[in-house]
Short mmCIF file of C-alpha atoms in Angstrom, two decimals:
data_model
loop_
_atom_site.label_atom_id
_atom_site.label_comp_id
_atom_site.label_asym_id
_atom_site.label_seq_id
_atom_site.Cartn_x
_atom_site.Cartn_y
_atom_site.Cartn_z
CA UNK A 6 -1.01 14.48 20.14
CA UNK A 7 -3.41 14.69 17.38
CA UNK A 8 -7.00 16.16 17.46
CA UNK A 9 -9.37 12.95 17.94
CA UNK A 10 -12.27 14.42 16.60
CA UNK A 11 -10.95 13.86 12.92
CA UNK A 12 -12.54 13.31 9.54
CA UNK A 13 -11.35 10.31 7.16
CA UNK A 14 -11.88 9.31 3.93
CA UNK A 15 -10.09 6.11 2.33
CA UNK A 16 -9.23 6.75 -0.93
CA UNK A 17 -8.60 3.48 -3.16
CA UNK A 18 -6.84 4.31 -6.51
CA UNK A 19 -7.63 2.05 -8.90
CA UNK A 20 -5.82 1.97 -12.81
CA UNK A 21 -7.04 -0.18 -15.69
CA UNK A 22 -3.37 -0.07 -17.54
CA UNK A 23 -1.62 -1.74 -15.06
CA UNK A 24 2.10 -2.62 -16.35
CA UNK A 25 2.18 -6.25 -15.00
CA UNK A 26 -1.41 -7.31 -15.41
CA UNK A 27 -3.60 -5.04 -17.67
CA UNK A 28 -6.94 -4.82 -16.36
CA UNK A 29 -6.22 -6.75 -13.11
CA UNK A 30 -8.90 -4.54 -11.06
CA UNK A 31 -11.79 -5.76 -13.03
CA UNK A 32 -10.07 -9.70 -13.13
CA UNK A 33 -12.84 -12.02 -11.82
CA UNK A 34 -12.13 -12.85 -7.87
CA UNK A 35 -15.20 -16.08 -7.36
CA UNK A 36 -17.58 -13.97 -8.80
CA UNK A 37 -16.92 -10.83 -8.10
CA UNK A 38 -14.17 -8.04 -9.55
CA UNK A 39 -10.73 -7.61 -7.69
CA UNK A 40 -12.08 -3.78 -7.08
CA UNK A 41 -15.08 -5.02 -5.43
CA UNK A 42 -13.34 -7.29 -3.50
CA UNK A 43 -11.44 -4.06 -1.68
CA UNK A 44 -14.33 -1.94 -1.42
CA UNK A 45 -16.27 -4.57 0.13
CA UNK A 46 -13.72 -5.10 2.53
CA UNK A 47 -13.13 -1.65 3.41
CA UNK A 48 -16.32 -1.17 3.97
CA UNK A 49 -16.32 -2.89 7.02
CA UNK A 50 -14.01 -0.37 8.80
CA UNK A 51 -16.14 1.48 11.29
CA UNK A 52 -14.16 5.10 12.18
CA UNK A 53 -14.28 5.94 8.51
CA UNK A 54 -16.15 9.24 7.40
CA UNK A 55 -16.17 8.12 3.39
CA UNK A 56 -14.75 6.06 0.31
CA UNK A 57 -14.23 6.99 -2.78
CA UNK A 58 -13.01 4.77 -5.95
CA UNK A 59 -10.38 7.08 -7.98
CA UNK A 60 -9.79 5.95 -11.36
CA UNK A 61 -8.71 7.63 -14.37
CA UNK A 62 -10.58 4.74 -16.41
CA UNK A 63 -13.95 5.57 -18.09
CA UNK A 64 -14.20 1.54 -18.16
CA UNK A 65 -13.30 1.19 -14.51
CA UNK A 66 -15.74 3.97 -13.33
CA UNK A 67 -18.37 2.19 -15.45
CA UNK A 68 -17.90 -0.75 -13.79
CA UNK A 69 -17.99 0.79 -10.09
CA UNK A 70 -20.58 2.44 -10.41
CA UNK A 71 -22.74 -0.88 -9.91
CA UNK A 72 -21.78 -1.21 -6.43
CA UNK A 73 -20.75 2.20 -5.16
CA UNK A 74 -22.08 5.97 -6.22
CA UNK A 75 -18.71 7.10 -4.95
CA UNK A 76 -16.30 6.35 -7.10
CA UNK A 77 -14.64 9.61 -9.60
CA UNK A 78 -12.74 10.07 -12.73
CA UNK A 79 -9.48 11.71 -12.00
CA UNK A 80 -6.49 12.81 -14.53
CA UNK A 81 -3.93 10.67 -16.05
CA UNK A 82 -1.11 9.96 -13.33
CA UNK A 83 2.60 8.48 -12.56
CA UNK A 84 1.20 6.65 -8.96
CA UNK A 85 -1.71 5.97 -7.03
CA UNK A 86 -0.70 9.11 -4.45
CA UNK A 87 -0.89 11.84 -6.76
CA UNK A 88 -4.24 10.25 -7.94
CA UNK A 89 -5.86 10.53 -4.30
CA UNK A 90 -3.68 13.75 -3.86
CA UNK A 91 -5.73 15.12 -6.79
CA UNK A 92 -9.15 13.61 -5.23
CA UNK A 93 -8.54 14.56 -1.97
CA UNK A 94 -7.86 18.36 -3.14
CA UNK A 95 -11.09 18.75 -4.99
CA UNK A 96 -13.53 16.64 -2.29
CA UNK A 97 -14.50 18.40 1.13
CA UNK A 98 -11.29 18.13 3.24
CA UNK A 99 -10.87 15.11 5.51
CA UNK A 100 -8.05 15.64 8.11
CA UNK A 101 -7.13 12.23 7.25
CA UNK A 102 -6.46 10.09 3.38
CA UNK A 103 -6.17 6.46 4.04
CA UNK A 104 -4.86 5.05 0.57
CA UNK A 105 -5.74 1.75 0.50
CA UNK A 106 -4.16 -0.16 -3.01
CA UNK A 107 -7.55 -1.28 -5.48
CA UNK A 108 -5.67 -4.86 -5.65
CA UNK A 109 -5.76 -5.39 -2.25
CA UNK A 110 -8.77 -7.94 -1.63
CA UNK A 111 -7.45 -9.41 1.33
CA UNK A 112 -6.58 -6.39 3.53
CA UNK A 113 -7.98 -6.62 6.81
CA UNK A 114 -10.46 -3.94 8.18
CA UNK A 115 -8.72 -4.19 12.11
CA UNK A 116 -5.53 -3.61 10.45
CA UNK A 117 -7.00 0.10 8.59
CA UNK A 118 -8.85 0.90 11.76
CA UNK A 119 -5.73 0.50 13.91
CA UNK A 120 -3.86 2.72 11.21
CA UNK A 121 -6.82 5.40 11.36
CA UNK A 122 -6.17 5.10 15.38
CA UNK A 123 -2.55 6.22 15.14
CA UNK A 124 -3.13 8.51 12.56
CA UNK A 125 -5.29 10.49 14.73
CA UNK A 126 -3.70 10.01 17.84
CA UNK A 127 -0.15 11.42 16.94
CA UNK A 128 1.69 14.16 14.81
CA UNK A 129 2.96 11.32 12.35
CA UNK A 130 2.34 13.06 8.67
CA UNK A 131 1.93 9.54 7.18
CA UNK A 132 1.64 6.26 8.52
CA UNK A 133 2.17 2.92 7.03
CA UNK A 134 2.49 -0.93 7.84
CA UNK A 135 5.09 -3.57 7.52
CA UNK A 136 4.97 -7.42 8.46
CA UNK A 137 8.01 -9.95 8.90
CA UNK A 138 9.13 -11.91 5.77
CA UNK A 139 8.84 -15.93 6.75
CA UNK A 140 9.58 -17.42 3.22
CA UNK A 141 12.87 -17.20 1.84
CA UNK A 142 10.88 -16.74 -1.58
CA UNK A 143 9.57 -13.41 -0.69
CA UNK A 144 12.70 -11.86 0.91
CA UNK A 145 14.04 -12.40 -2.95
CA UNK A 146 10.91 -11.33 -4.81
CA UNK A 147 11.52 -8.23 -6.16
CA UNK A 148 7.46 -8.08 -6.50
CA UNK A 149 7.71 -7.61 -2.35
CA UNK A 150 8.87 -4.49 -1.14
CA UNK A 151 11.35 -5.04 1.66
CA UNK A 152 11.76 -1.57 4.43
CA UNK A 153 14.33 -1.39 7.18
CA UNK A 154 13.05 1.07 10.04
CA UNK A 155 15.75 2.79 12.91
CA UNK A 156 14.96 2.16 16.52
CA UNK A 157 11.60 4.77 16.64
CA UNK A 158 9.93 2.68 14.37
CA UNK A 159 10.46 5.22 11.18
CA UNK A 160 11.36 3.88 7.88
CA UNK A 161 14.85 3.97 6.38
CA UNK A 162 14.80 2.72 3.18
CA UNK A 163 12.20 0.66 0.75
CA UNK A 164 13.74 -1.83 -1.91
CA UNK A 165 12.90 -4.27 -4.00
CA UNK A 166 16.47 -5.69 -3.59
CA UNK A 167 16.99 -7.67 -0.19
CA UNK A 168 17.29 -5.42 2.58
CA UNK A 169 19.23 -5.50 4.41
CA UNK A 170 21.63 -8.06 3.15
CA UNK A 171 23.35 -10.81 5.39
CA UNK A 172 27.02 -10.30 3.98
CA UNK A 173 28.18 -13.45 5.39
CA UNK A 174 25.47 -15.89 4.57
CA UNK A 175 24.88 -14.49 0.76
CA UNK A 176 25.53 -18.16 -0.70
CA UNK A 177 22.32 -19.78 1.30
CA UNK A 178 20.21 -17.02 0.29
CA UNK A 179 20.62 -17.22 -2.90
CA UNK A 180 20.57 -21.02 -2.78
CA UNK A 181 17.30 -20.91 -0.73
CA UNK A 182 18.92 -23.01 2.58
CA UNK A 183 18.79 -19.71 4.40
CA UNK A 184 17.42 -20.18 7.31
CA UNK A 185 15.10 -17.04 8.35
CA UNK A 186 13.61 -18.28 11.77
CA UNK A 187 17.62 -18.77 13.07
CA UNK A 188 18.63 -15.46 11.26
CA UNK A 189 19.66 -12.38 13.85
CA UNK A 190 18.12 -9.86 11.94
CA UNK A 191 14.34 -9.87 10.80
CA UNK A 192 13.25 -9.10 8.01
CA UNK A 193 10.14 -7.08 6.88
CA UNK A 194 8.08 -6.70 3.90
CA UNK A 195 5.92 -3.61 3.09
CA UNK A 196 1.90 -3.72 3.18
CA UNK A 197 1.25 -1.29 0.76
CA UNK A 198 -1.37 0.86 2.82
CA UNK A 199 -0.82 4.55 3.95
CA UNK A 200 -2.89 6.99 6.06
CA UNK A 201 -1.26 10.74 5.57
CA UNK A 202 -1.98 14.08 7.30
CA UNK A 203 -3.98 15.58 4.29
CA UNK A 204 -2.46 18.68 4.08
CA UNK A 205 1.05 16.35 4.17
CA UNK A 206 -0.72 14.21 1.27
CA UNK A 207 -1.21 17.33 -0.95
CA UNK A 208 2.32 18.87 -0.23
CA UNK A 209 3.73 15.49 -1.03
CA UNK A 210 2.04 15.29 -4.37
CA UNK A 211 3.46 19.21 -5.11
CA UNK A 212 7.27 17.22 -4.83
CA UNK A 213 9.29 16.38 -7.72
CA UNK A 214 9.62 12.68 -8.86
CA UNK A 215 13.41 11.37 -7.29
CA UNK A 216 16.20 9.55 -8.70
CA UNK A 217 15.38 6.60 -6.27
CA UNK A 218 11.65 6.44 -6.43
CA UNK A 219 12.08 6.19 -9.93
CA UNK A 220 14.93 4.05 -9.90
CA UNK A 221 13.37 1.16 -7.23
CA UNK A 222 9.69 2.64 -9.34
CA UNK A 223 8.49 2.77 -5.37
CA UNK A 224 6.78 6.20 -4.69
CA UNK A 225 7.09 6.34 -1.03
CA UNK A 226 10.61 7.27 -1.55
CA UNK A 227 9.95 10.59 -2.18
CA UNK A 228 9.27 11.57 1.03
CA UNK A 229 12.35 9.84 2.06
CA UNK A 230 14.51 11.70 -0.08
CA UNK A 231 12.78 14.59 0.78
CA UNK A 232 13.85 14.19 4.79
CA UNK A 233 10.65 13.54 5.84
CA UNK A 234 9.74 10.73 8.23
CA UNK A 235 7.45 7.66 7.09
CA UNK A 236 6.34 5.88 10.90
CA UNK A 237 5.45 2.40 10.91
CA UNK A 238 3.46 0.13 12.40
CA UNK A 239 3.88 -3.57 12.41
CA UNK A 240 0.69 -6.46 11.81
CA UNK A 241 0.87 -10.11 11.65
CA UNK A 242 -1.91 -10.40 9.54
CA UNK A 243 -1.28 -11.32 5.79
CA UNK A 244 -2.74 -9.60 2.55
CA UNK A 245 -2.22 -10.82 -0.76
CA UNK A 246 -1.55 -8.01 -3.30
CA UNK A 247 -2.26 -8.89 -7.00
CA UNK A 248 0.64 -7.60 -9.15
CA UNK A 249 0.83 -10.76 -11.53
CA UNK A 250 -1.14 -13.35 -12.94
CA UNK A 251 0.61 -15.91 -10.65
CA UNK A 252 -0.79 -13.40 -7.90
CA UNK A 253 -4.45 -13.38 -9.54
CA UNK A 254 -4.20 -17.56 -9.38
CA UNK A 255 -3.36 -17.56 -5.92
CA UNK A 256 -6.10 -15.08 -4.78
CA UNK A 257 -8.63 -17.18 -6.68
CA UNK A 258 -7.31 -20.23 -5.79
CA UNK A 259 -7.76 -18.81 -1.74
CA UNK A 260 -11.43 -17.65 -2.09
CA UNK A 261 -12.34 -20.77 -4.00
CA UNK A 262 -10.84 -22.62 -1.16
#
């Protein structure tokens, strides 16, 4: 079992040039910027030590530096990991790095605490969460990561694609009559939100880039490749990721609402 008396920091990596919606962290969200939005709601987790903005945007820091004095600049880099990798190697070490996505302005505080909780009270290197796909739309979205976890609860594989695939009904899921409420298997999306081990975290960020991370462009399969194990732990609440514009109407259409 892990030491409880721990140190955490959440770590939210936030880039300007995003590929699918430039500038999406600083997109208005009823008044206030999508960044905000996170940091304001992480700041209601209680059994966190600190949190820090990482950005490698002088426009971006700018900007954060109206609401919080702890946001830094960091290098240019491939995902949001190695960003907090480099952050949390150069701040005073935490024994735990919650990475919490900066377009996540729905993610619920219980859900990080409870995270925090099993980081600290087990020898899991790196934690993360996954919640069951209701909407035929999603399970085909390639914008929603699908995982598959083995009977301990640790993750197999991450894809875009759907995962896993019902051989024998492929003709209703692609005609959206699939039914997944009647379905034997369940399916599960990712909730992009990780708490790691630090010293894991920093090893991690020391691997080489893989043919499937790069392939599926999902980072967490690294450590998969690797033969390390990712646990996971499974919420019902929903959060809303902003990848896309379509995403950004939605949000605001939710808060205005």
């Amino acid at each position: 079992m892990g030491n409880l008396n721990q140190k955490t920091c959440i770590i939210i990596p936030a880039r300007y040039n995003s590929s699918r919606l430039q500038g999406k962290v600083l997109s208005d969200l009823s008044g206030k910027s999508v960044i905000q939005r996170v940091f304001e709601q992480v700041s209601k987790v209680k059994n966190v030590d600190k949190i820090i903005i990482a950005t490698d945007s002088g426009t971006v820091y700018d900007h954060c530096l109206k609401f919080t004095p702890n946001v830094v600049i960091t290098d240019k880099h491939e995902s949001g990991t190695d960003r907090i990798a480099e952050v949390a190697l150069k701040s005073e070490k935490y024994d735990n790095i919650i990475n919490v996505q900066g377009d996540e302005p729905f993610i619920c505080p219980n859900l990080i605490s409870e995270l925090i909780d099993n980081l600290i009270s087990s020898d899991n290197n790196i934690i993360t969460v996954k919640k069951q796909i209701k909407d035929i739309k999603d399970l085909k979205n390639p914008n929603v990561v699908k995982v598959i976890n083995n009977n301990l609860d640790k993750a197999i594989y991450f894809s875009r694609s759907i995962l896993p695939l019902d051989r024998d009904n492929i003709d209703s899921i692609l005609n959206d009559t699939y039914c997944l409420s009647k379905s034997d298997v369940n399916y599960y999306k990712h909730i992009g939100i990780y708490g790691y081990k630090r010293d894991f975290l920093i090893k991690y960020s020391q691997m080489k880039q893989t043919i499937l991370e790069n392939t599926e462009k999902l980072e967490q399969l690294r450590i998969l490749e690797n033969g390390f194990d990712i646990k996971l732990i499974e919420t019902n609440t929903e959060s809303i990721g902003i990848d896309t514009q379509e995403d950004l109407d939605k949000a605001r259409e939710l808060f205005n609402n």
